[in-house]
Amino acid sequence: MVNELDDIRSEMSEISASLRELLEYEAQLCGGVPLIDIGTVSALGATKAGAMPTEASSAALDTLNPPQPLSTPSLSAAPSPDDVKTRLRILAEAAASCTSCRLQEGRTKSVFARGSTTASVMFVGEGPGYNEDQQGKPFVGQAGQLLDKMIAAMGLDEGEFYICNVVKCRPPNNRTPSPDEAGACLHFLEAQIDLVKPDVVIALGRCAADHLGLVPESGRWRGRWGSVRSIPALATYHPAYLLRSPEQKRPVWEDLKSAVLRLGRELPEPPRRSKRRR
Ligand code: SF4
């Protein structure tokens, strides 16, 4: 019996050490602020949002049984695809219970992401709309259908793209998120970029481009390349804008083509038009 208790203690201590390392790793990724908001993951105990783990919260971690054992992340090595998935899942859970800004008041579901966590292209929009808020997935309405067509035209398959937004909760009446709302949510987006590590980031719309630092002080912002967290990044129009202004599809397609070439890939054949019957 004593031996069994010793084994259980030792196992719990290993799990606790792994979780502490995970928190420290996340804190490193986010410049000192833990990406896992332990104040908003109820299972991890209560601390203030954005605060570093305290002794009390670390003690709370000691009592936590994770759903599956985490491999111990090395601070120097890149996390494995499974670790990336686990960390993104934990972050999505944190966003679902986040109260860091007023947008949480009207949310039905938080909207974290859809797509592959090993994607080569990450699309970043502004924020969820009505359909997204209902379903908990980004870009599922009309604009999302257009985005899916744009992605298919780029020749990207299911495992090659990841879609998320600047803010994870729907702004009322689909308004643009305010700077303080976007600022409160930005650490989630930064973590998504750092964990997925795509080859290219594409900002959809001025809001996303702005918060990713892709809008110059003067001159045109659409079609410009910059970099986001050391990853090449391009700003283009939002699909919702293209629904209102279809004449802008051509310049956006030129932008997307430049992204395909940046990936070192060839452009897919344009779809053949069916011949008209006489
Ligand atoms: Fe939290 Fe972001 Fe939702 Fe605001 S928008 S409540 S910061 S998850």
PDB file of C-alpha atoms and ligand atoms in Angstrom:
ATOM      1  CA  MET A   1       0.000   0.000   0.000  1.00  0.00           C
ATOM      2  CA  VAL A   2       2.807   2.398   0.953  1.00  0.00           C
ATOM      3  CA  ASN A   3       4.596   1.581  -2.297  1.00  0.00           C
ATOM      4  CA  GLU A   4       1.445   2.210  -4.323  1.00  0.00           C
ATOM      5  CA  LEU A   5       0.992   5.599  -2.645  1.00  0.00           C
ATOM      6  CA  ASP A   6       4.625   6.459  -3.394  1.00  0.00           C
ATOM      7  CA  ASP A   7       4.091   5.535  -7.059  1.00  0.00           C
ATOM      8  CA  ILE A   8       0.970   7.711  -7.295  1.00  0.00           C
ATOM      9  CA  ARG A   9       2.788  10.631  -5.612  1.00  0.00           C
ATOM     10  CA  SER A  10       5.697  10.303  -7.979  1.00  0.00           C
ATOM     11  CA  GLU A  11       3.409  10.146 -11.033  1.00  0.00           C
ATOM     12  CA  MET A  12       1.480  13.245  -9.901  1.00  0.00           C
ATOM     13  CA  SER A  13       4.704  15.087  -9.324  1.00  0.00           C
ATOM     14  CA  GLU A  14       5.889  14.275 -12.883  1.00  0.00           C
ATOM     15  CA  ILE A  15       2.591  15.476 -14.369  1.00  0.00           C
ATOM     16  CA  SER A  16       2.799  18.657 -12.337  1.00  0.00           C
ATOM     17  CA  ALA A  17       6.375  19.286 -13.502  1.00  0.00           C
ATOM     18  CA  SER A  18       5.320  18.800 -17.145  1.00  0.00           C
ATOM     19  CA  LEU A  19       2.491  21.292 -16.781  1.00  0.00           C
ATOM     20  CA  ARG A  20       4.751  23.834 -15.098  1.00  0.00           C
ATOM     21  CA  GLU A  21       7.225  23.491 -17.974  1.00  0.00           C
ATOM     22  CA  LEU A  22       4.370  23.929 -20.424  1.00  0.00           C
ATOM     23  CA  LEU A  23       3.298  27.146 -18.676  1.00  0.00           C
ATOM     24  CA  GLU A  24       6.876  28.440 -18.643  1.00  0.00           C
ATOM     25  CA  TYR A  25       7.234  27.603 -22.326  1.00  0.00           C
ATOM     26  CA  GLU A  26       3.989  29.411 -23.148  1.00  0.00           C
ATOM     27  CA  ALA A  27       5.130  32.398 -21.094  1.00  0.00           C
ATOM     28  CA  GLN A  28       8.338  32.503 -23.137  1.00  0.00           C
ATOM     29  CA  LEU A  29       6.383  32.427 -26.392  1.00  0.00           C
ATOM     30  CA  CYS A  30       4.349  35.405 -25.257  1.00  0.00           C
ATOM     31  CA  GLY A  31       7.190  37.553 -24.004  1.00  0.00           C
ATOM     32  CA  GLY A  32       6.701  36.769 -20.355  1.00  0.00           C
ATOM     33  CA  VAL A  33       2.913  36.607 -20.267  1.00  0.00           C
ATOM     34  CA  PRO A  34       1.572  33.067 -19.991  1.00  0.00           C
ATOM     35  CA  LEU A  35      -0.404  32.102 -23.068  1.00  0.00           C
ATOM     36  CA  ILE A  36      -2.431  29.679 -21.030  1.00  0.00           C
ATOM     37  CA  ASP A  37      -4.627  32.034 -19.126  1.00  0.00           C
ATOM     38  CA  ILE A  38      -4.827  30.043 -15.967  1.00  0.00           C
ATOM     39  CA  GLY A  39      -7.275  32.578 -14.609  1.00  0.00           C
ATOM     40  CA  THR A  40      -9.781  31.544 -17.255  1.00  0.00           C
ATOM     41  CA  VAL A  41      -9.307  27.811 -17.345  1.00  0.00           C
ATOM     42  CA  SER A  42     -11.516  26.891 -14.470  1.00  0.00           C
ATOM     43  CA  ALA A  43      -9.929  23.478 -14.084  1.00  0.00           C
ATOM     44  CA  LEU A  44      -6.612  25.098 -13.350  1.00  0.00           C
ATOM     45  CA  GLY A  45      -7.820  27.208 -10.439  1.00  0.00           C
ATOM     46  CA  ALA A  46      -8.316  30.938 -10.057  1.00  0.00           C
ATOM     47  CA  THR A  47      -5.769  33.655 -10.706  1.00  0.00           C
ATOM     48  CA  LYS A  48      -6.157  37.017 -12.406  1.00  0.00           C
ATOM     49  CA  ALA A  49      -6.243  36.951 -16.186  1.00  0.00           C
ATOM     50  CA  GLY A  50      -2.785  37.543 -17.594  1.00  0.00           C
ATOM     51  CA  ALA A  51      -1.011  37.052 -14.269  1.00  0.00           C
ATOM     52  CA  MET A  52       2.011  34.828 -13.984  1.00  0.00           C
ATOM     53  CA  PRO A  53       1.389  31.527 -12.229  1.00  0.00           C
ATOM     54  CA  THR A  54       1.510  31.952  -8.472  1.00  0.00           C
ATOM     55  CA  GLU A  55       2.423  29.390  -5.847  1.00  0.00           C
ATOM     56  CA  ALA A  56      -1.286  28.939  -5.194  1.00  0.00           C
ATOM     57  CA  SER A  57      -2.063  28.299  -8.855  1.00  0.00           C
ATOM     58  CA  SER A  58       0.947  26.002  -9.142  1.00  0.00           C
ATOM     59  CA  ALA A  59      -0.404  24.099  -6.159  1.00  0.00           C
ATOM     60  CA  ALA A  60      -3.734  23.909  -8.020  1.00  0.00           C
ATOM     61  CA  LEU A  61      -1.875  22.385 -10.930  1.00  0.00           C
ATOM     62  CA  ASP A  62      -0.640  19.646  -8.619  1.00  0.00           C
ATOM     63  CA  THR A  63      -4.198  18.442  -8.265  1.00  0.00           C
ATOM     64  CA  LEU A  64      -4.983  18.501 -11.944  1.00  0.00           C
ATOM     65  CA  ASN A  65      -5.319  15.291 -13.896  1.00  0.00           C
ATOM     66  CA  PRO A  66      -4.784  16.195 -17.557  1.00  0.00           C
ATOM     67  CA  PRO A  67      -6.924  14.312 -20.083  1.00  0.00           C
ATOM     68  CA  GLN A  68      -3.803  12.710 -21.479  1.00  0.00           C
ATOM     69  CA  PRO A  69      -0.156  12.724 -20.439  1.00  0.00           C
ATOM     70  CA  LEU A  70       1.823  15.513 -22.059  1.00  0.00           C
ATOM     71  CA  SER A  71       5.246  14.781 -23.351  1.00  0.00           C
ATOM     72  CA  THR A  72       7.624  17.095 -21.497  1.00  0.00           C
ATOM     73  CA  PRO A  73       8.246  20.052 -23.784  1.00  0.00           C
ATOM     74  CA  SER A  74      11.838  21.050 -24.268  1.00  0.00           C
ATOM     75  CA  LEU A  75      12.372  24.796 -24.102  1.00  0.00           C
ATOM     76  CA  SER A  76      14.954  24.633 -26.864  1.00  0.00           C
ATOM     77  CA  ALA A  77      13.251  22.193 -29.245  1.00  0.00           C
ATOM     78  CA  ALA A  78      10.166  22.901 -31.315  1.00  0.00           C
ATOM     79  CA  PRO A  79       7.053  21.265 -29.832  1.00  0.00           C
ATOM     80  CA  SER A  80       5.866  18.074 -31.501  1.00  0.00           C
ATOM     81  CA  PRO A  81       2.673  18.223 -33.620  1.00  0.00           C
ATOM     82  CA  ASP A  82       0.813  16.524 -30.754  1.00  0.00           C
ATOM     83  CA  ASP A  83       2.063  19.115 -28.254  1.00  0.00           C
ATOM     84  CA  VAL A  84       1.024  21.892 -30.629  1.00  0.00           C
ATOM     85  CA  LYS A  85      -2.468  20.400 -30.867  1.00  0.00           C
ATOM     86  CA  THR A  86      -2.679  20.064 -27.087  1.00  0.00           C
ATOM     87  CA  ARG A  87      -1.537  23.636 -26.472  1.00  0.00           C
ATOM     88  CA  LEU A  88      -3.958  25.027 -29.041  1.00  0.00           C
ATOM     89  CA  ARG A  89      -6.786  23.013 -27.484  1.00  0.00           C
ATOM     90  CA  ILE A  90      -5.948  24.413 -24.046  1.00  0.00           C
ATOM     91  CA  LEU A  91      -5.852  27.931 -25.494  1.00  0.00           C
ATOM     92  CA  ALA A  92      -9.214  27.393 -27.210  1.00  0.00           C
ATOM     93  CA  GLU A  93     -10.666  26.310 -23.853  1.00  0.00           C
ATOM     94  CA  ALA A  94      -9.161  29.409 -22.247  1.00  0.00           C
ATOM     95  CA  ALA A  95     -10.747  31.626 -24.916  1.00  0.00           C
ATOM     96  CA  ALA A  96     -14.108  29.916 -24.365  1.00  0.00           C
ATOM     97  CA  SER A  97     -14.179  31.063 -20.747  1.00  0.00           C
ATOM     98  CA  CYS A  98     -12.195  34.283 -21.195  1.00  0.00           C
ATOM     99  CA  THR A  99     -13.600  37.445 -19.630  1.00  0.00           C
ATOM    100  CA  SER A 100     -10.748  39.780 -20.518  1.00  0.00           C
ATOM    101  CA  CYS A 101     -12.870  42.141 -22.600  1.00  0.00           C
ATOM    102  CA  ARG A 102     -16.500  43.194 -23.021  1.00  0.00           C
ATOM    103  CA  LEU A 103     -17.010  41.009 -26.100  1.00  0.00           C
ATOM    104  CA  GLN A 104     -17.544  38.030 -23.825  1.00  0.00           C
ATOM    105  CA  GLU A 105     -20.887  39.523 -22.771  1.00  0.00           C
ATOM    106  CA  GLY A 106     -22.620  38.765 -26.059  1.00  0.00           C
ATOM    107  CA  ARG A 107     -20.918  35.605 -27.168  1.00  0.00           C
ATOM    108  CA  THR A 108     -22.806  32.375 -27.810  1.00  0.00           C
ATOM    109  CA  LYS A 109     -19.600  30.484 -28.535  1.00  0.00           C
ATOM    110  CA  SER A 110     -16.044  31.697 -28.742  1.00  0.00           C
ATOM    111  CA  VAL A 111     -14.522  31.152 -32.152  1.00  0.00           C
ATOM    112  CA  PHE A 112     -10.940  29.995 -31.998  1.00  0.00           C
ATOM    113  CA  ALA A 113      -9.940  28.478 -35.341  1.00  0.00           C
ATOM    114  CA  ARG A 114     -10.557  25.885 -38.001  1.00  0.00           C
ATOM    115  CA  GLY A 115      -8.090  24.087 -40.201  1.00  0.00           C
ATOM    116  CA  SER A 116      -4.856  22.216 -39.748  1.00  0.00           C
ATOM    117  CA  THR A 117      -2.445  22.895 -36.884  1.00  0.00           C
ATOM    118  CA  THR A 118       0.413  22.040 -39.259  1.00  0.00           C
ATOM    119  CA  ALA A 119      -0.817  24.422 -41.961  1.00  0.00           C
ATOM    120  CA  SER A 120       1.520  26.234 -44.331  1.00  0.00           C
ATOM    121  CA  VAL A 121      -0.851  29.192 -44.737  1.00  0.00           C
ATOM    122  CA  MET A 122      -2.660  30.979 -41.907  1.00  0.00           C
ATOM    123  CA  PHE A 123      -5.555  33.305 -42.746  1.00  0.00           C
ATOM    124  CA  VAL A 124      -6.405  35.900 -40.125  1.00  0.00           C
ATOM    125  CA  GLY A 125      -9.732  37.743 -40.253  1.00  0.00           C
ATOM    126  CA  GLU A 126     -11.251  40.389 -38.041  1.00  0.00           C
ATOM    127  CA  GLY A 127     -13.764  38.652 -35.767  1.00  0.00           C
ATOM    128  CA  PRO A 128     -16.688  36.227 -35.743  1.00  0.00           C
ATOM    129  CA  GLY A 129     -20.037  37.158 -37.257  1.00  0.00           C
ATOM    130  CA  TYR A 130     -23.491  35.765 -36.477  1.00  0.00           C
ATOM    131  CA  ASN A 131     -23.006  32.303 -38.052  1.00  0.00           C
ATOM    132  CA  GLU A 132     -19.559  31.919 -36.553  1.00  0.00           C
ATOM    133  CA  ASP A 133     -20.809  32.879 -33.093  1.00  0.00           C
ATOM    134  CA  GLN A 134     -23.575  30.278 -33.382  1.00  0.00           C
ATOM    135  CA  GLN A 135     -21.342  27.479 -34.654  1.00  0.00           C
ATOM    136  CA  GLY A 136     -18.080  28.301 -32.872  1.00  0.00           C
ATOM    137  CA  LYS A 137     -16.117  28.155 -36.141  1.00  0.00           C
ATOM    138  CA  PRO A 138     -14.579  30.990 -38.131  1.00  0.00           C
ATOM    139  CA  PHE A 139     -15.639  31.885 -41.661  1.00  0.00           C
ATOM    140  CA  VAL A 140     -18.670  29.631 -42.040  1.00  0.00           C
ATOM    141  CA  GLY A 141     -21.090  32.180 -43.537  1.00  0.00           C
ATOM    142  CA  GLN A 142     -21.171  33.597 -47.068  1.00  0.00           C
ATOM    143  CA  ALA A 143     -17.783  35.239 -46.693  1.00  0.00           C
ATOM    144  CA  GLY A 144     -16.420  31.925 -45.468  1.00  0.00           C
ATOM    145  CA  GLN A 145     -17.727  30.132 -48.528  1.00  0.00           C
ATOM    146  CA  LEU A 146     -15.954  32.659 -50.711  1.00  0.00           C
ATOM    147  CA  LEU A 147     -12.776  32.236 -48.667  1.00  0.00           C
ATOM    148  CA  ASP A 148     -12.993  28.465 -49.148  1.00  0.00           C
ATOM    149  CA  LYS A 149     -13.207  29.009 -52.924  1.00  0.00           C
ATOM    150  CA  MET A 150     -10.189  31.320 -52.797  1.00  0.00           C
ATOM    151  CA  ILE A 151      -8.256  28.700 -50.819  1.00  0.00           C
ATOM    152  CA  ALA A 152      -9.200  25.977 -53.300  1.00  0.00           C
ATOM    153  CA  ALA A 153      -8.131  28.229 -56.182  1.00  0.00           C
ATOM    154  CA  MET A 154      -4.730  28.572 -54.507  1.00  0.00           C
ATOM    155  CA  GLY A 155      -4.409  24.787 -54.662  1.00  0.00           C
ATOM    156  CA  LEU A 156      -4.369  24.345 -50.877  1.00  0.00           C
ATOM    157  CA  ASP A 157      -5.945  21.199 -49.538  1.00  0.00           C
ATOM    158  CA  GLU A 158      -7.494  20.524 -46.112  1.00  0.00           C
ATOM    159  CA  GLY A 159      -4.219  20.008 -44.296  1.00  0.00           C
ATOM    160  CA  GLU A 160      -2.591  23.160 -45.589  1.00  0.00           C
ATOM    161  CA  PHE A 161      -4.531  26.054 -44.128  1.00  0.00           C
ATOM    162  CA  TYR A 162      -5.569  27.395 -40.739  1.00  0.00           C
ATOM    163  CA  ILE A 163      -8.154  30.140 -40.267  1.00  0.00           C
ATOM    164  CA  CYS A 164      -8.619  32.357 -37.226  1.00  0.00           C
ATOM    165  CA  ASN A 165      -9.489  35.929 -36.253  1.00  0.00           C
ATOM    166  CA  VAL A 166      -8.048  38.852 -34.332  1.00  0.00           C
ATOM    167  CA  VAL A 167     -10.799  38.574 -31.693  1.00  0.00           C
ATOM    168  CA  LYS A 168     -12.367  35.300 -30.633  1.00  0.00           C
ATOM    169  CA  CYS A 169     -15.790  36.631 -29.595  1.00  0.00           C
ATOM    170  CA  ARG A 170     -18.352  38.344 -31.816  1.00  0.00           C
ATOM    171  CA  PRO A 171     -18.469  42.143 -31.658  1.00  0.00           C
ATOM    172  CA  PRO A 172     -22.077  43.411 -31.388  1.00  0.00           C
ATOM    173  CA  ASN A 173     -23.674  44.042 -34.797  1.00  0.00           C
ATOM    174  CA  ASN A 174     -20.483  42.823 -36.444  1.00  0.00           C
ATOM    175  CA  ARG A 175     -18.729  46.099 -35.701  1.00  0.00           C
ATOM    176  CA  THR A 176     -14.969  46.360 -35.947  1.00  0.00           C
ATOM    177  CA  PRO A 177     -13.295  45.358 -32.663  1.00  0.00           C
ATOM    178  CA  SER A 178     -12.010  48.334 -30.699  1.00  0.00           C
ATOM    179  CA  PRO A 179      -8.258  48.627 -30.113  1.00  0.00           C
ATOM    180  CA  ASP A 180      -8.606  47.604 -26.450  1.00  0.00           C
ATOM    181  CA  GLU A 181     -10.668  44.512 -27.365  1.00  0.00           C
ATOM    182  CA  ALA A 182      -8.185  43.500 -30.039  1.00  0.00           C
ATOM    183  CA  GLY A 183      -5.323  44.194 -27.639  1.00  0.00           C
ATOM    184  CA  ALA A 184      -6.868  42.025 -24.932  1.00  0.00           C
ATOM    185  CA  CYS A 185      -7.247  39.138 -27.374  1.00  0.00           C
ATOM    186  CA  LEU A 186      -3.956  39.499 -29.231  1.00  0.00           C
ATOM    187  CA  HIS A 187      -2.032  37.045 -27.074  1.00  0.00           C
ATOM    188  CA  PHE A 188      -4.257  34.232 -28.370  1.00  0.00           C
ATOM    189  CA  LEU A 189      -3.455  35.140 -31.971  1.00  0.00           C
ATOM    190  CA  GLU A 190       0.252  35.475 -31.256  1.00  0.00           C
ATOM    191  CA  ALA A 191       0.226  32.036 -29.669  1.00  0.00           C
ATOM    192  CA  GLN A 192      -1.591  30.580 -32.666  1.00  0.00           C
ATOM    193  CA  ILE A 193       1.032  32.013 -35.012  1.00  0.00           C
ATOM    194  CA  ASP A 194       3.907  30.802 -32.834  1.00  0.00           C
ATOM    195  CA  LEU A 195       2.491  27.312 -32.434  1.00  0.00           C
ATOM    196  CA  VAL A 196       1.205  26.651 -35.958  1.00  0.00           C
ATOM    197  CA  LYS A 197       4.269  28.349 -37.462  1.00  0.00           C
ATOM    198  CA  PRO A 198       2.854  28.668 -40.967  1.00  0.00           C
ATOM    199  CA  ASP A 199       5.096  29.564 -43.906  1.00  0.00           C
ATOM    200  CA  VAL A 200       2.872  32.501 -44.789  1.00  0.00           C
ATOM    201  CA  VAL A 201       0.318  34.607 -42.878  1.00  0.00           C
ATOM    202  CA  ILE A 202      -2.438  36.325 -44.873  1.00  0.00           C
ATOM    203  CA  ALA A 203      -4.321  39.141 -43.141  1.00  0.00           C
ATOM    204  CA  LEU A 204      -7.876  39.460 -44.433  1.00  0.00           C
ATOM    205  CA  GLY A 205      -9.019  43.060 -44.220  1.00  0.00           C
ATOM    206  CA  ARG A 206      -7.611  46.234 -42.793  1.00  0.00           C
ATOM    207  CA  CYS A 207      -8.417  45.413 -39.163  1.00  0.00           C
ATOM    208  CA  ALA A 208      -6.367  42.207 -39.240  1.00  0.00           C
ATOM    209  CA  ALA A 209      -3.615  43.876 -41.255  1.00  0.00           C
ATOM    210  CA  ASP A 210      -3.506  46.712 -38.735  1.00  0.00           C
ATOM    211  CA  HIS A 211      -3.268  44.503 -35.665  1.00  0.00           C
ATOM    212  CA  LEU A 212      -0.612  42.374 -37.324  1.00  0.00           C
ATOM    213  CA  GLY A 213       1.444  45.512 -38.022  1.00  0.00           C
ATOM    214  CA  LEU A 214       1.062  45.303 -41.798  1.00  0.00           C
ATOM    215  CA  VAL A 215      -0.437  48.734 -42.464  1.00  0.00           C
ATOM    216  CA  PRO A 216       2.163  51.349 -43.406  1.00  0.00           C
ATOM    217  CA  GLU A 217       1.918  54.916 -42.114  1.00  0.00           C
ATOM    218  CA  SER A 218       1.097  56.083 -45.589  1.00  0.00           C
ATOM    219  CA  GLY A 219       0.287  54.536 -48.915  1.00  0.00           C
ATOM    220  CA  ARG A 220      -1.478  51.381 -49.950  1.00  0.00           C
ATOM    221  CA  TRP A 221      -1.769  48.516 -47.466  1.00  0.00           C
ATOM    222  CA  ARG A 222      -3.415  45.883 -49.685  1.00  0.00           C
ATOM    223  CA  GLY A 223      -1.008  43.647 -51.539  1.00  0.00           C
ATOM    224  CA  ARG A 224       2.002  44.585 -49.392  1.00  0.00           C
ATOM    225  CA  TRP A 225       4.284  41.989 -47.894  1.00  0.00           C
ATOM    226  CA  GLY A 226       5.677  42.399 -44.419  1.00  0.00           C
ATOM    227  CA  SER A 227       6.434  40.046 -41.616  1.00  0.00           C
ATOM    228  CA  VAL A 228       4.590  38.890 -38.514  1.00  0.00           C
ATOM    229  CA  ARG A 229       6.574  37.224 -35.749  1.00  0.00           C
ATOM    230  CA  SER A 230       9.321  36.534 -38.317  1.00  0.00           C
ATOM    231  CA  ILE A 231       6.901  34.934 -40.776  1.00  0.00           C
ATOM    232  CA  PRO A 232       6.278  36.476 -44.227  1.00  0.00           C
ATOM    233  CA  ALA A 233       2.868  38.111 -44.137  1.00  0.00           C
ATOM    234  CA  LEU A 234       0.597  39.630 -46.744  1.00  0.00           C
ATOM    235  CA  ALA A 235      -2.372  41.953 -46.368  1.00  0.00           C
ATOM    236  CA  THR A 236      -5.371  41.713 -48.668  1.00  0.00           C
ATOM    237  CA  TYR A 237      -9.073  42.499 -48.665  1.00  0.00           C
ATOM    238  CA  HIS A 238     -11.589  40.627 -46.520  1.00  0.00           C
ATOM    239  CA  PRO A 239     -13.925  38.220 -48.379  1.00  0.00           C
ATOM    240  CA  ALA A 240     -16.944  40.068 -46.902  1.00  0.00           C
ATOM    241  CA  TYR A 241     -15.731  43.200 -48.696  1.00  0.00           C
ATOM    242  CA  LEU A 242     -15.408  41.196 -51.927  1.00  0.00           C
ATOM    243  CA  LEU A 243     -19.055  40.165 -51.633  1.00  0.00           C
ATOM    244  CA  ARG A 244     -19.947  43.858 -51.656  1.00  0.00           C
ATOM    245  CA  SER A 245     -17.321  44.853 -54.210  1.00  0.00           C
ATOM    246  CA  PRO A 246     -16.811  41.923 -56.601  1.00  0.00           C
ATOM    247  CA  GLU A 247     -14.657  44.072 -58.884  1.00  0.00           C
ATOM    248  CA  GLN A 248     -11.954  43.808 -56.202  1.00  0.00           C
ATOM    249  CA  LYS A 249     -11.670  40.036 -56.660  1.00  0.00           C
ATOM    250  CA  ARG A 250      -9.051  40.472 -59.383  1.00  0.00           C
ATOM    251  CA  PRO A 251      -6.481  42.366 -57.239  1.00  0.00           C
ATOM    252  CA  VAL A 252      -7.094  39.954 -54.368  1.00  0.00           C
ATOM    253  CA  TRP A 253      -6.435  37.018 -56.681  1.00  0.00           C
ATOM    254  CA  GLU A 254      -3.155  38.692 -57.683  1.00  0.00           C
ATOM    255  CA  ASP A 255      -2.272  38.879 -53.963  1.00  0.00           C
ATOM    256  CA  LEU A 256      -3.122  35.233 -53.415  1.00  0.00           C
ATOM    257  CA  LYS A 257      -1.058  34.241 -56.440  1.00  0.00           C
ATOM    258  CA  SER A 258       1.927  36.041 -54.934  1.00  0.00           C
ATOM    259  CA  ALA A 259       1.393  33.995 -51.751  1.00  0.00           C
ATOM    260  CA  VAL A 260       1.364  30.739 -53.729  1.00  0.00           C
ATOM    261  CA  LEU A 261       4.619  31.730 -55.437  1.00  0.00           C
ATOM    262  CA  ARG A 262       6.075  32.698 -52.054  1.00  0.00           C
ATOM    263  CA  LEU A 263       5.389  29.145 -50.918  1.00  0.00           C
ATOM    264  CA  GLY A 264       7.537  27.972 -53.833  1.00  0.00           C
ATOM    265  CA  ARG A 265       4.563  26.341 -55.501  1.00  0.00           C
ATOM    266  CA  GLU A 266       3.095  26.533 -58.939  1.00  0.00           C
ATOM    267  CA  LEU A 267      -0.256  28.099 -59.520  1.00  0.00           C
ATOM    268  CA  PRO A 268      -2.991  25.564 -60.115  1.00  0.00           C
ATOM    269  CA  GLU A 269      -4.667  25.461 -63.502  1.00  0.00           C
ATOM    270  CA  PRO A 270      -7.622  27.855 -63.596  1.00  0.00           C
ATOM    271  CA  PRO A 271     -10.941  25.987 -63.605  1.00  0.00           C
ATOM    272  CA  ARG A 272     -12.249  25.360 -67.136  1.00  0.00           C
ATOM    273  CA  ARG A 273     -15.431  27.118 -68.055  1.00  0.00           C
ATOM    274  CA  SER A 274     -18.162  24.865 -69.329  1.00  0.00           C
ATOM    275  CA  LYS A 275     -19.072  25.478 -72.986  1.00  0.00           C
ATOM    276  CA  ARG A 276     -22.369  27.107 -73.589  1.00  0.00           C
ATOM    277  CA  ARG A 277     -24.966  25.004 -75.322  1.00  0.00           C
ATOM    278  CA  ARG A 278     -26.213  26.416 -78.557  1.00  0.00           C
TER     279      ARG A 278
HETATM  280 FE1  SF4 B   1     -11.370  37.132 -24.234  1.00  0.00          FE
HETATM  281 FE2  SF4 B   1     -10.769  37.624 -26.779  1.00  0.00          FE
HETATM  282 FE3  SF4 B   1     -13.265  36.985 -26.133  1.00  0.00          FE
HETATM  283 FE4  SF4 B   1     -12.287  39.369 -25.425  1.00  0.00          FE
HETATM  284  S1  SF4 B   1     -12.621  38.631 -27.532  1.00  0.00           S
HETATM  285  S2  SF4 B   1     -13.450  37.963 -24.124  1.00  0.00           S
HETATM  286  S3  SF4 B   1     -10.119  38.857 -24.995  1.00  0.00           S
HETATM  287  S4  SF4 B   1     -11.441  35.659 -25.951  1.00  0.00           S
END
